[in-house]
PDB file of C-alpha atoms and ligand atoms in Angstrom:
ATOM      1  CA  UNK A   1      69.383 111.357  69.763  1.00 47.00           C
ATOM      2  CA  UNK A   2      67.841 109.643  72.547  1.00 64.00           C
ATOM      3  CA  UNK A   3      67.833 109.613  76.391  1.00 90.00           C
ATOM      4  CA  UNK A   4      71.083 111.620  76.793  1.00 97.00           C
ATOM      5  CA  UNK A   5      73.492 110.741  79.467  1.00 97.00           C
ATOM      6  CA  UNK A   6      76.120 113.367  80.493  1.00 97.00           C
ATOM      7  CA  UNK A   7      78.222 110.885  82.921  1.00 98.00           C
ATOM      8  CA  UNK A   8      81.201 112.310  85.049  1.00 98.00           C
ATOM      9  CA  UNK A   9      84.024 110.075  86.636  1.00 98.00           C
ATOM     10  CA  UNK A  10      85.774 111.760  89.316  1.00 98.00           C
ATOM     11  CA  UNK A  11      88.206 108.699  89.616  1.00 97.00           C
ATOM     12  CA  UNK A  12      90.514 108.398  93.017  1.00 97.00           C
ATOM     13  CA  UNK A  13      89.885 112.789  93.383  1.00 97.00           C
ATOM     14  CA  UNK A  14      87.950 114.764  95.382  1.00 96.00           C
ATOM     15  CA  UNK A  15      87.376 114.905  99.287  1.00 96.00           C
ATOM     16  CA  UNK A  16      84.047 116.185 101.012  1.00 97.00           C
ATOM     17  CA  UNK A  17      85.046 119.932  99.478  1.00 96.00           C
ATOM     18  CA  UNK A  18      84.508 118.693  96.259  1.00 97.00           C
ATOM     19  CA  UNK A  19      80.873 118.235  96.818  1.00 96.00           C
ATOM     20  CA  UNK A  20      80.443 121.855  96.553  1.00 94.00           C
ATOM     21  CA  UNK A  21      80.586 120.978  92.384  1.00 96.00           C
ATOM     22  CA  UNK A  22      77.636 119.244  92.718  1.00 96.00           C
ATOM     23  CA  UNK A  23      75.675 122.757  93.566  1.00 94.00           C
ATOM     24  CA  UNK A  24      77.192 124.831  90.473  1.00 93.00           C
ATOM     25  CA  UNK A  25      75.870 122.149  87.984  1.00 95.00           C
ATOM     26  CA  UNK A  26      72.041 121.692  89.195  1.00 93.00           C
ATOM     27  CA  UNK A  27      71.347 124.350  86.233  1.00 91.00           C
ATOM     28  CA  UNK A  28      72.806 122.187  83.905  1.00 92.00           C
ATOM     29  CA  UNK A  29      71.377 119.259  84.942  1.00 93.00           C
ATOM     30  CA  UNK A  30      67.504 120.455  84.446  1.00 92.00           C
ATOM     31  CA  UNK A  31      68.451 121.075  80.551  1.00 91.00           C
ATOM     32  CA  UNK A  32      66.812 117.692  79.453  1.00 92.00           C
ATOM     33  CA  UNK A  33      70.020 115.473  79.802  1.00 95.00           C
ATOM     34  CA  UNK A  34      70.460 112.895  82.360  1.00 96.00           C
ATOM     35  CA  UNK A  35      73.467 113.902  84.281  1.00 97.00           C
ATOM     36  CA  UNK A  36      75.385 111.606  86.518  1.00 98.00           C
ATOM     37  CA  UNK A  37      78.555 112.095  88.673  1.00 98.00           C
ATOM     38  CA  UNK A  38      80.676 108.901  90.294  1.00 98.00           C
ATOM     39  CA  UNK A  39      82.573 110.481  92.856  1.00 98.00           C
ATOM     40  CA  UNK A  40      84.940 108.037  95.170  1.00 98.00           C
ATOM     41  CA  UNK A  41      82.763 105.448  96.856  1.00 97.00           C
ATOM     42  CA  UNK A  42      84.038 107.499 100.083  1.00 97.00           C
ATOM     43  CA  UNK A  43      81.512 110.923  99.127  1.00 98.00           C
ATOM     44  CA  UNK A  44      78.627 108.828  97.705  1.00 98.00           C
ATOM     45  CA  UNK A  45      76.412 108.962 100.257  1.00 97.00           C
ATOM     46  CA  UNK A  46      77.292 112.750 100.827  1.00 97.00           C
ATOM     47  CA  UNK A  47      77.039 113.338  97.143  1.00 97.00           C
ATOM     48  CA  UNK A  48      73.487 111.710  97.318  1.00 96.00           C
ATOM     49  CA  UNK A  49      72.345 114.201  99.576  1.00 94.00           C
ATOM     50  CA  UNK A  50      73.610 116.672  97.637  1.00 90.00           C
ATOM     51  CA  UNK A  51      72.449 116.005  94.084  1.00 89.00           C
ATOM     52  CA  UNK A  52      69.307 117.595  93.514  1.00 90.00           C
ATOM     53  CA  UNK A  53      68.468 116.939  89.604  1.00 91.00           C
ATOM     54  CA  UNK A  54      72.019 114.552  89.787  1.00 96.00           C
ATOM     55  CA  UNK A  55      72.473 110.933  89.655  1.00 97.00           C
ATOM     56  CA  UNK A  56      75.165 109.386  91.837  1.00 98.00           C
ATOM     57  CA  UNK A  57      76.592 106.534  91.004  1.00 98.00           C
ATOM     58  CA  UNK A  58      79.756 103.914  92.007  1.00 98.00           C
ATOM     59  CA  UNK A  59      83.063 103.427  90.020  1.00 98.00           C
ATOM     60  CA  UNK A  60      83.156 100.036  90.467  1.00 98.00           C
ATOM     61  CA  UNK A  61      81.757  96.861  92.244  1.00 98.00           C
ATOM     62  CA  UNK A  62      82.306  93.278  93.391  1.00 98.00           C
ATOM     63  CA  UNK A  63      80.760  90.681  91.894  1.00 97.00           C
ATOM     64  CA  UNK A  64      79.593  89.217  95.119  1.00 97.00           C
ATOM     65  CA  UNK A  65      76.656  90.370  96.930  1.00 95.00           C
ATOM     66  CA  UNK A  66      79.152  90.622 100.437  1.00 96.00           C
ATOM     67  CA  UNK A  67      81.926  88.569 101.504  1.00 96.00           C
ATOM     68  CA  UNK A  68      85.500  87.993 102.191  1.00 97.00           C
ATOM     69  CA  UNK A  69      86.678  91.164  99.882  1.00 96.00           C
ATOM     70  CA  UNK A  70      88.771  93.406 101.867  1.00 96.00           C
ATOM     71  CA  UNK A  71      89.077  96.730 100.376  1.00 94.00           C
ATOM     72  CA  UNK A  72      85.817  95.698  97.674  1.00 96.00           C
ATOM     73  CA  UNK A  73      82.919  97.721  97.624  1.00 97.00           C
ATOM     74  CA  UNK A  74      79.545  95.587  96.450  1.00 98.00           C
ATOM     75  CA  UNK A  75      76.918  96.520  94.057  1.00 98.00           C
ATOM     76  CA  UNK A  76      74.361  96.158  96.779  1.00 98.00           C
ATOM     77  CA  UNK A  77      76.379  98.590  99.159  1.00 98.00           C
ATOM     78  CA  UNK A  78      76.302 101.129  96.302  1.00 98.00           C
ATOM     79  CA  UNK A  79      72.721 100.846  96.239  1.00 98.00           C
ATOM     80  CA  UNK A  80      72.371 101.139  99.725  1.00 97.00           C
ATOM     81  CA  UNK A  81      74.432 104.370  99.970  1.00 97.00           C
ATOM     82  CA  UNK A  82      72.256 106.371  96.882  1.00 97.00           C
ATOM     83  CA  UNK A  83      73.852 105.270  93.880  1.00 98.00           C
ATOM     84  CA  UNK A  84      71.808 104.133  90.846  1.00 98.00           C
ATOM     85  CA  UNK A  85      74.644 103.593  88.382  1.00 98.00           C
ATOM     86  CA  UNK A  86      77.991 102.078  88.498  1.00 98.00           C
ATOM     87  CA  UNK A  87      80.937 101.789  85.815  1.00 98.00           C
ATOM     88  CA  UNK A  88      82.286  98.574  85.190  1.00 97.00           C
ATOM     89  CA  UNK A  89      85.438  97.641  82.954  1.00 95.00           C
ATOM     90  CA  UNK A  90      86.963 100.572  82.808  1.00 96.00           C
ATOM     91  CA  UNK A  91      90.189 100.770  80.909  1.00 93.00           C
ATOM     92  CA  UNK A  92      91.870 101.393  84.715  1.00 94.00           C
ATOM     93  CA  UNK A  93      90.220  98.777  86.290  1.00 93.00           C
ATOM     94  CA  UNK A  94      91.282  96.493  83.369  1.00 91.00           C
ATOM     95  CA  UNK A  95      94.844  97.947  83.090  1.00 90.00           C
ATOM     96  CA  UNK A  96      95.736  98.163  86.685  1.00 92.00           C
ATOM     97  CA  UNK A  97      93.742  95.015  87.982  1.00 93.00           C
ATOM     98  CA  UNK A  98      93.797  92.770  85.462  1.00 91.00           C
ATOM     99  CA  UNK A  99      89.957  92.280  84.979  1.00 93.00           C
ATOM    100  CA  UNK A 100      89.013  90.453  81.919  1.00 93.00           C
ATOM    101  CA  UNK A 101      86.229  90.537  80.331  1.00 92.00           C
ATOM    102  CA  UNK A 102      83.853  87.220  82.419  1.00 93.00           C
ATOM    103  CA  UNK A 103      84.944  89.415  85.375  1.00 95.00           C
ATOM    104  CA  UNK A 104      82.571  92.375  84.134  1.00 95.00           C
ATOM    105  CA  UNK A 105      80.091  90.445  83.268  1.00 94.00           C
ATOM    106  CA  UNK A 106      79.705  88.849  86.885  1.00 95.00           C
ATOM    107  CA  UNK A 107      79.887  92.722  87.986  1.00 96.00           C
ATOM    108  CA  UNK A 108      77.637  93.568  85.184  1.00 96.00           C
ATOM    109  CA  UNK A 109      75.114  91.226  86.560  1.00 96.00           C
ATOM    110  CA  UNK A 110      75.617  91.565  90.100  1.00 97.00           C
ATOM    111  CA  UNK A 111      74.558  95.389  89.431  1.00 98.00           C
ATOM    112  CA  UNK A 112      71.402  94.619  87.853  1.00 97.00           C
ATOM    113  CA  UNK A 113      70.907  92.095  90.919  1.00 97.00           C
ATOM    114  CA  UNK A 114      71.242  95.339  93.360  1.00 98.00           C
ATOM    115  CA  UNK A 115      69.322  97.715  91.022  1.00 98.00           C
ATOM    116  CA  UNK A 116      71.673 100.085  89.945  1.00 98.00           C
ATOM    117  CA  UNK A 117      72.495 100.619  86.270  1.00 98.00           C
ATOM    118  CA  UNK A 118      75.693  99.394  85.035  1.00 97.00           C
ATOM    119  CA  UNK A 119      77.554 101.279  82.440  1.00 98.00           C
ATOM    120  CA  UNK A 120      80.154  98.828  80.580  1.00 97.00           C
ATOM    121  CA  UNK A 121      83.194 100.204  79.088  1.00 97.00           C
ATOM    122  CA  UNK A 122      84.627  99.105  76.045  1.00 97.00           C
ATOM    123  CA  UNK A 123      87.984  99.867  74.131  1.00 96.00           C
ATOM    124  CA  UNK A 124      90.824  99.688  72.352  1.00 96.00           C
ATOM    125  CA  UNK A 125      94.100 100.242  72.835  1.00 95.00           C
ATOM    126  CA  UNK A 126      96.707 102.678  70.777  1.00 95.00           C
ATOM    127  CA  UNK A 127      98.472  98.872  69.566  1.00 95.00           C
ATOM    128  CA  UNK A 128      94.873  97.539  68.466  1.00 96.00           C
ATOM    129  CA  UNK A 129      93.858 100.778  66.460  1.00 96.00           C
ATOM    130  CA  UNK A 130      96.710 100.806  64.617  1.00 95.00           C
ATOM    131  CA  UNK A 131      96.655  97.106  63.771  1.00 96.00           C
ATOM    132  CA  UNK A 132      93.489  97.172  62.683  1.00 96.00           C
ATOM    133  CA  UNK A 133      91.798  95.461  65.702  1.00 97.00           C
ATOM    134  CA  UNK A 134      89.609  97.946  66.994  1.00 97.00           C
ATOM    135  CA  UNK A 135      86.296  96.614  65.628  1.00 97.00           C
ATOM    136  CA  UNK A 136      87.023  92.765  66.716  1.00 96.00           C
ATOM    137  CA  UNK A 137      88.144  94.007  70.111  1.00 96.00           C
ATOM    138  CA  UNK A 138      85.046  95.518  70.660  1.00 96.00           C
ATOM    139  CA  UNK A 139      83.170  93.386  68.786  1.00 95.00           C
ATOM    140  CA  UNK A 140      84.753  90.556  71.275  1.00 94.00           C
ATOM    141  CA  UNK A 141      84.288  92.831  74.847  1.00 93.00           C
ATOM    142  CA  UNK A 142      80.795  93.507  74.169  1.00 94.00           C
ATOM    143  CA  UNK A 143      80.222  89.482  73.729  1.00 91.00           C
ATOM    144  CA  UNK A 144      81.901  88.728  76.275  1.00 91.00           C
ATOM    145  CA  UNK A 145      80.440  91.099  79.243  1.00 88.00           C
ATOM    146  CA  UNK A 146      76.743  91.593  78.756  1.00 88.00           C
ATOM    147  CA  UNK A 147      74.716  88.649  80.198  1.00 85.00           C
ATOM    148  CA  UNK A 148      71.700  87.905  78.040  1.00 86.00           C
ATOM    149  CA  UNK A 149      69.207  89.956  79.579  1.00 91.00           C
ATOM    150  CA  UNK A 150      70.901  93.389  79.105  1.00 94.00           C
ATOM    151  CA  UNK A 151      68.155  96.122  78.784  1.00 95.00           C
ATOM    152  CA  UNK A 152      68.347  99.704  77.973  1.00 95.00           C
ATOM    153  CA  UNK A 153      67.106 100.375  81.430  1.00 95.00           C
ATOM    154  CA  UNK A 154      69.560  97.943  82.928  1.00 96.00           C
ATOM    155  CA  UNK A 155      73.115  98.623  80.468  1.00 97.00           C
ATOM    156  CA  UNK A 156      74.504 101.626  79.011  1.00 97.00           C
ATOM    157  CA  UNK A 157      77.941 100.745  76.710  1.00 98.00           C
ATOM    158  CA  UNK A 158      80.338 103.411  76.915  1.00 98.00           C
ATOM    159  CA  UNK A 159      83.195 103.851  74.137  1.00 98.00           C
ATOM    160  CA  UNK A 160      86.559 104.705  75.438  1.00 97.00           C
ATOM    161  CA  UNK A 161      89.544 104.039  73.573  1.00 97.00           C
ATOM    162  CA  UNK A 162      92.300 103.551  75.996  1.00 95.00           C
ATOM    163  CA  UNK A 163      94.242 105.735  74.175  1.00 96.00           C
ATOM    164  CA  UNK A 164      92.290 109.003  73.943  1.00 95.00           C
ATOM    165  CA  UNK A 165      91.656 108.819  78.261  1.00 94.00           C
ATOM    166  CA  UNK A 166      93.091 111.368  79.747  1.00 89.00           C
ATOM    167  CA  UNK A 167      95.398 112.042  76.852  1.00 92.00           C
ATOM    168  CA  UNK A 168      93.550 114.753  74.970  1.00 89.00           C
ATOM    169  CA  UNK A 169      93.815 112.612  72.083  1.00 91.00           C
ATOM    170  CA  UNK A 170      90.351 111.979  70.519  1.00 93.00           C
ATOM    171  CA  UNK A 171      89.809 110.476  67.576  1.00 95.00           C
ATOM    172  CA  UNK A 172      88.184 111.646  64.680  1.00 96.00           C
ATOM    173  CA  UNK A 173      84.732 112.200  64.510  1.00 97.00           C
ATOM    174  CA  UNK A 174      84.222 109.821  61.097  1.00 97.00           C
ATOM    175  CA  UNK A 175      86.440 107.481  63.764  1.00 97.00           C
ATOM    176  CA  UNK A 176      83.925 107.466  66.819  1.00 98.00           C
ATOM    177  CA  UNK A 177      80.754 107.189  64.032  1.00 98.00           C
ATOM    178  CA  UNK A 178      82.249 103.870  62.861  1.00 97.00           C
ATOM    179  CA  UNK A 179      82.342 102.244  66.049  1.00 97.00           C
ATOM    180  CA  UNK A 180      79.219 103.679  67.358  1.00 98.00           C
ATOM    181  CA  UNK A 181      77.608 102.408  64.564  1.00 97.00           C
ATOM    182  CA  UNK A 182      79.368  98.868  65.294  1.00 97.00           C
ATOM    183  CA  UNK A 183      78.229  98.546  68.572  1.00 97.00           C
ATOM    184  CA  UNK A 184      74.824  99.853  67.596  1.00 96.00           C
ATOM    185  CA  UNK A 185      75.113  96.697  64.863  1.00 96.00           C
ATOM    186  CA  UNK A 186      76.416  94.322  67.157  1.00 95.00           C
ATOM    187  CA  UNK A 187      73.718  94.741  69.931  1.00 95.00           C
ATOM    188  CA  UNK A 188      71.019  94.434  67.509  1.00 95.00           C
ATOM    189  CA  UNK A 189      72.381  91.046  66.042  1.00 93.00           C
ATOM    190  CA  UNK A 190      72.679  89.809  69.855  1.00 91.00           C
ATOM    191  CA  UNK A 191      69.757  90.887  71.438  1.00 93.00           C
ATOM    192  CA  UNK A 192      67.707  92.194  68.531  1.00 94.00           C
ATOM    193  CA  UNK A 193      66.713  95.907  67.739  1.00 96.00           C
ATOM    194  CA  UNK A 194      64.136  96.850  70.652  1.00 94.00           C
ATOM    195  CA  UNK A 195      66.846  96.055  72.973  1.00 95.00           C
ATOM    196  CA  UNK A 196      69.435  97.134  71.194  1.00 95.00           C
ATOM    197  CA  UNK A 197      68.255 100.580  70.008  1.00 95.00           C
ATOM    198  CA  UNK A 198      66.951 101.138  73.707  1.00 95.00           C
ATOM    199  CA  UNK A 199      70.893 101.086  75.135  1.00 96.00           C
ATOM    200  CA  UNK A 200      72.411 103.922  75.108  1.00 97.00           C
ATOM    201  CA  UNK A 201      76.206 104.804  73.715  1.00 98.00           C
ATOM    202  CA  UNK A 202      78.314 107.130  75.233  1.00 98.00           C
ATOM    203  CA  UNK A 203      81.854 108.243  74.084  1.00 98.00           C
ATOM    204  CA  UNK A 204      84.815 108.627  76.536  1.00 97.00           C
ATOM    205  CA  UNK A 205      87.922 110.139  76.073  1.00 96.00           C
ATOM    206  CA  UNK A 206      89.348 113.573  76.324  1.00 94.00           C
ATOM    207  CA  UNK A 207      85.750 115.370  75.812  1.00 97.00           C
ATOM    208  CA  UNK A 208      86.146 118.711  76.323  1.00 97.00           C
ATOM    209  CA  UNK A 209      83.607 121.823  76.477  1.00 96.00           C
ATOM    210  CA  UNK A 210      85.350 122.796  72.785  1.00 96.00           C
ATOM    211  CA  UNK A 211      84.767 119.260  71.164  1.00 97.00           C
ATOM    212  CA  UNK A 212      81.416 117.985  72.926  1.00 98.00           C
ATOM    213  CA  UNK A 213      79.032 119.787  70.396  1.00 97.00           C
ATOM    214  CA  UNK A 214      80.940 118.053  66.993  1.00 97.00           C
ATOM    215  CA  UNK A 215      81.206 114.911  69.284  1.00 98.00           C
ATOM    216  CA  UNK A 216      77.793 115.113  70.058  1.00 97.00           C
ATOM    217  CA  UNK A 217      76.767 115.351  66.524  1.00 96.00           C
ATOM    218  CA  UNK A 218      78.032 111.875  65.508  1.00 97.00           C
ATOM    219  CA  UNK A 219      74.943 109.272  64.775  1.00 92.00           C
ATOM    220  CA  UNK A 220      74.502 106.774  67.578  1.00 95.00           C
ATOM    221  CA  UNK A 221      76.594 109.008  70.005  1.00 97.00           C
ATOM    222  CA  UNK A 222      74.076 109.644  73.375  1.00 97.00           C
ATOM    223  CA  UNK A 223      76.159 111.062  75.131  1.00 98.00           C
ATOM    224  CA  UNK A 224      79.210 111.583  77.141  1.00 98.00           C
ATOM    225  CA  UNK A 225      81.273 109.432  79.796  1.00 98.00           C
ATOM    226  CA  UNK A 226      84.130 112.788  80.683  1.00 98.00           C
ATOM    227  CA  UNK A 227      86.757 111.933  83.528  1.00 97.00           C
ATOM    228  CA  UNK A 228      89.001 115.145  83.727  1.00 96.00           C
ATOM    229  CA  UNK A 229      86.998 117.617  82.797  1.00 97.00           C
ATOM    230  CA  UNK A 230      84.440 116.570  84.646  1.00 97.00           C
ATOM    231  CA  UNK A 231      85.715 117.340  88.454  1.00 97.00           C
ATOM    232  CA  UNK A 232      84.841 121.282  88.016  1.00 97.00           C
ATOM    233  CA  UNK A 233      81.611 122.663  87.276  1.00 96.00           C
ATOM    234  CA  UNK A 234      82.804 125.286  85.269  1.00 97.00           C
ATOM    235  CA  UNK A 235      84.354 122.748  82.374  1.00 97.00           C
ATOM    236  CA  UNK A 236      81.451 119.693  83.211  1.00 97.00           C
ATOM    237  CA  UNK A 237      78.380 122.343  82.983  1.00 96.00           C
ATOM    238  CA  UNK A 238      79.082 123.265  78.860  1.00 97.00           C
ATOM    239  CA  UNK A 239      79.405 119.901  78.033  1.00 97.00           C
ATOM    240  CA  UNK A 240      76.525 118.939  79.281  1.00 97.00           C
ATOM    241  CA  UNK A 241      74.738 122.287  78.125  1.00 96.00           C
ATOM    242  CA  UNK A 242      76.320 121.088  74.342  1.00 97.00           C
ATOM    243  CA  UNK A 243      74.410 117.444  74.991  1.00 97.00           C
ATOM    244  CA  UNK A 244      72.100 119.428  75.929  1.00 96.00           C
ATOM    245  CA  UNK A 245      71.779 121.397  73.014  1.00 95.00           C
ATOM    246  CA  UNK A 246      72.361 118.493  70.558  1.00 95.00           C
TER     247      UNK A 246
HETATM  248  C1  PEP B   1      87.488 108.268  81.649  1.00 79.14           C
HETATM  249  O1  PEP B   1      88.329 108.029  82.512  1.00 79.14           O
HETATM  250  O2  PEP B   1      86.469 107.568  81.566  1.00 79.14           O
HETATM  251  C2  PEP B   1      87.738 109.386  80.758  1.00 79.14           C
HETATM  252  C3  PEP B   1      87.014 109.461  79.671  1.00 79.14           C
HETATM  253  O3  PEP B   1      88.720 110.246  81.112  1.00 79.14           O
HETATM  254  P1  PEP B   1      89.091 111.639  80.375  1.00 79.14           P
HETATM  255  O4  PEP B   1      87.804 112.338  80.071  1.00 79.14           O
HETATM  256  O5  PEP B   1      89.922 112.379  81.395  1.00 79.14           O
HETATM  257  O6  PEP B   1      89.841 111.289  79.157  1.00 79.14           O
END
């Protein structure tokens, strides 16, 4: 395995209380992993101050720079307020505002503009699995949002089917191998193997402390992106102890 990435997406939870998480995982977080918390864009620059051996980073951003956007949050505000990684084109953001994939490209690129890391989710959905689509859906969302200069300092691609989030449905681990080793594939035929092996691959969906270690086991797997269990210290810190231990 290589750089490991234990990321944690607090999604629309957590008030200035929660920050207090942040403290019970700083032993975790010096284990050799990266670990990374977005928190609401509200506690960022809290969390920031907070963090210690912890990255903070955004849920989201706008493609634009600033602008007419009420309500949007830019890529270059995130930066401003600590962050150093944000997740675009997740399944939510997708699902619930209708963002295809040219959208997360602009916000993939707009995030490299500001500095911050982006980490594009990928995905299929229960209807595509069992079809048959999965590997042409992700096969087509990976084209589709990472401009041509993608890095493994700029990018990391996380895996989430949209049906193991928050469902504690996870597929199997033969499942999560074959697509990891898809995307791996598909990388290296668009931007060639030095880039491609540099990005790294997490899995979303449902990872739990009891199924991180076999889900961290899985070739091409670097780590984690956990939503759930991820808001309390006590279920984030053994996954990322099991990353680290992998
Ligand atoms: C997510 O929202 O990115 C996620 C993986 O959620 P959960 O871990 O709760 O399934």
């Amino acid at each position: 395995m290589r750089r490991k990435l234990a990321a944690g997406n607090w999604k629309m939870n957590g008030t200035t209380a929660a920050l207090a998480e942040l403290d019970a995982l700083q032993g975790a977080a010096t284990g050799g992993a990266e670990v990374l918390i977005c928190p609401p864009a509200t506690l960022i620059a809290a969390a920031t101050t907070k963090a210690g051996a912890i990255a903070v980073g955004g849920q989201d951003c706008h493609p634009d720079a600033s602008g007419a956007h009420t309500g949007d949050i830019s890529a270059t505000m995130l930066k401003d307020a600590g962050a150093t990684y944000v997740i675009v084109g997740h399944s939510e953001r997708r699902a619930d505002h209708g963002e295809p994939d040219t959208l997360i490209a602009a916000k993939t690129h707009a995030a490299w503009q500001a500095g911050l890391t982006a980490i594009v989710c990928v995905g299929e959905t229960l209807e595509q699995r069992d079809s048959g689509k999965t590997l042409d859906v992700i096969g087509t969302q990976l084209a589709a949002s990472l401009p041509d200069t993608v890095t493994g300092a700029n990018t990391v691609i996380a895996y989430e089917p949209v049906w193991a989030i928050g469902t504690g449905k996870v597929p199997t681990t033969d499942q999560i191998a074959d697509v990891h080793a898809f995307m791996r594939a598909t990388l290296v035929h668009h931007f060639g193997a030095d880039t491609a092996n540099a990005i790294r691959l997490l899995y979303g969906g449902s990872v739990k402390a009891s199924n991180a270690t076999e889900i961290f086991a899985v070739g091409d797997v670097d780590g984690a992106l956990v939503g759930g269990a991820s808001l309390k210290a006590t279920d984030f810190a053994p996954i990322v102890d099991a990353l680290n231990a992998s």
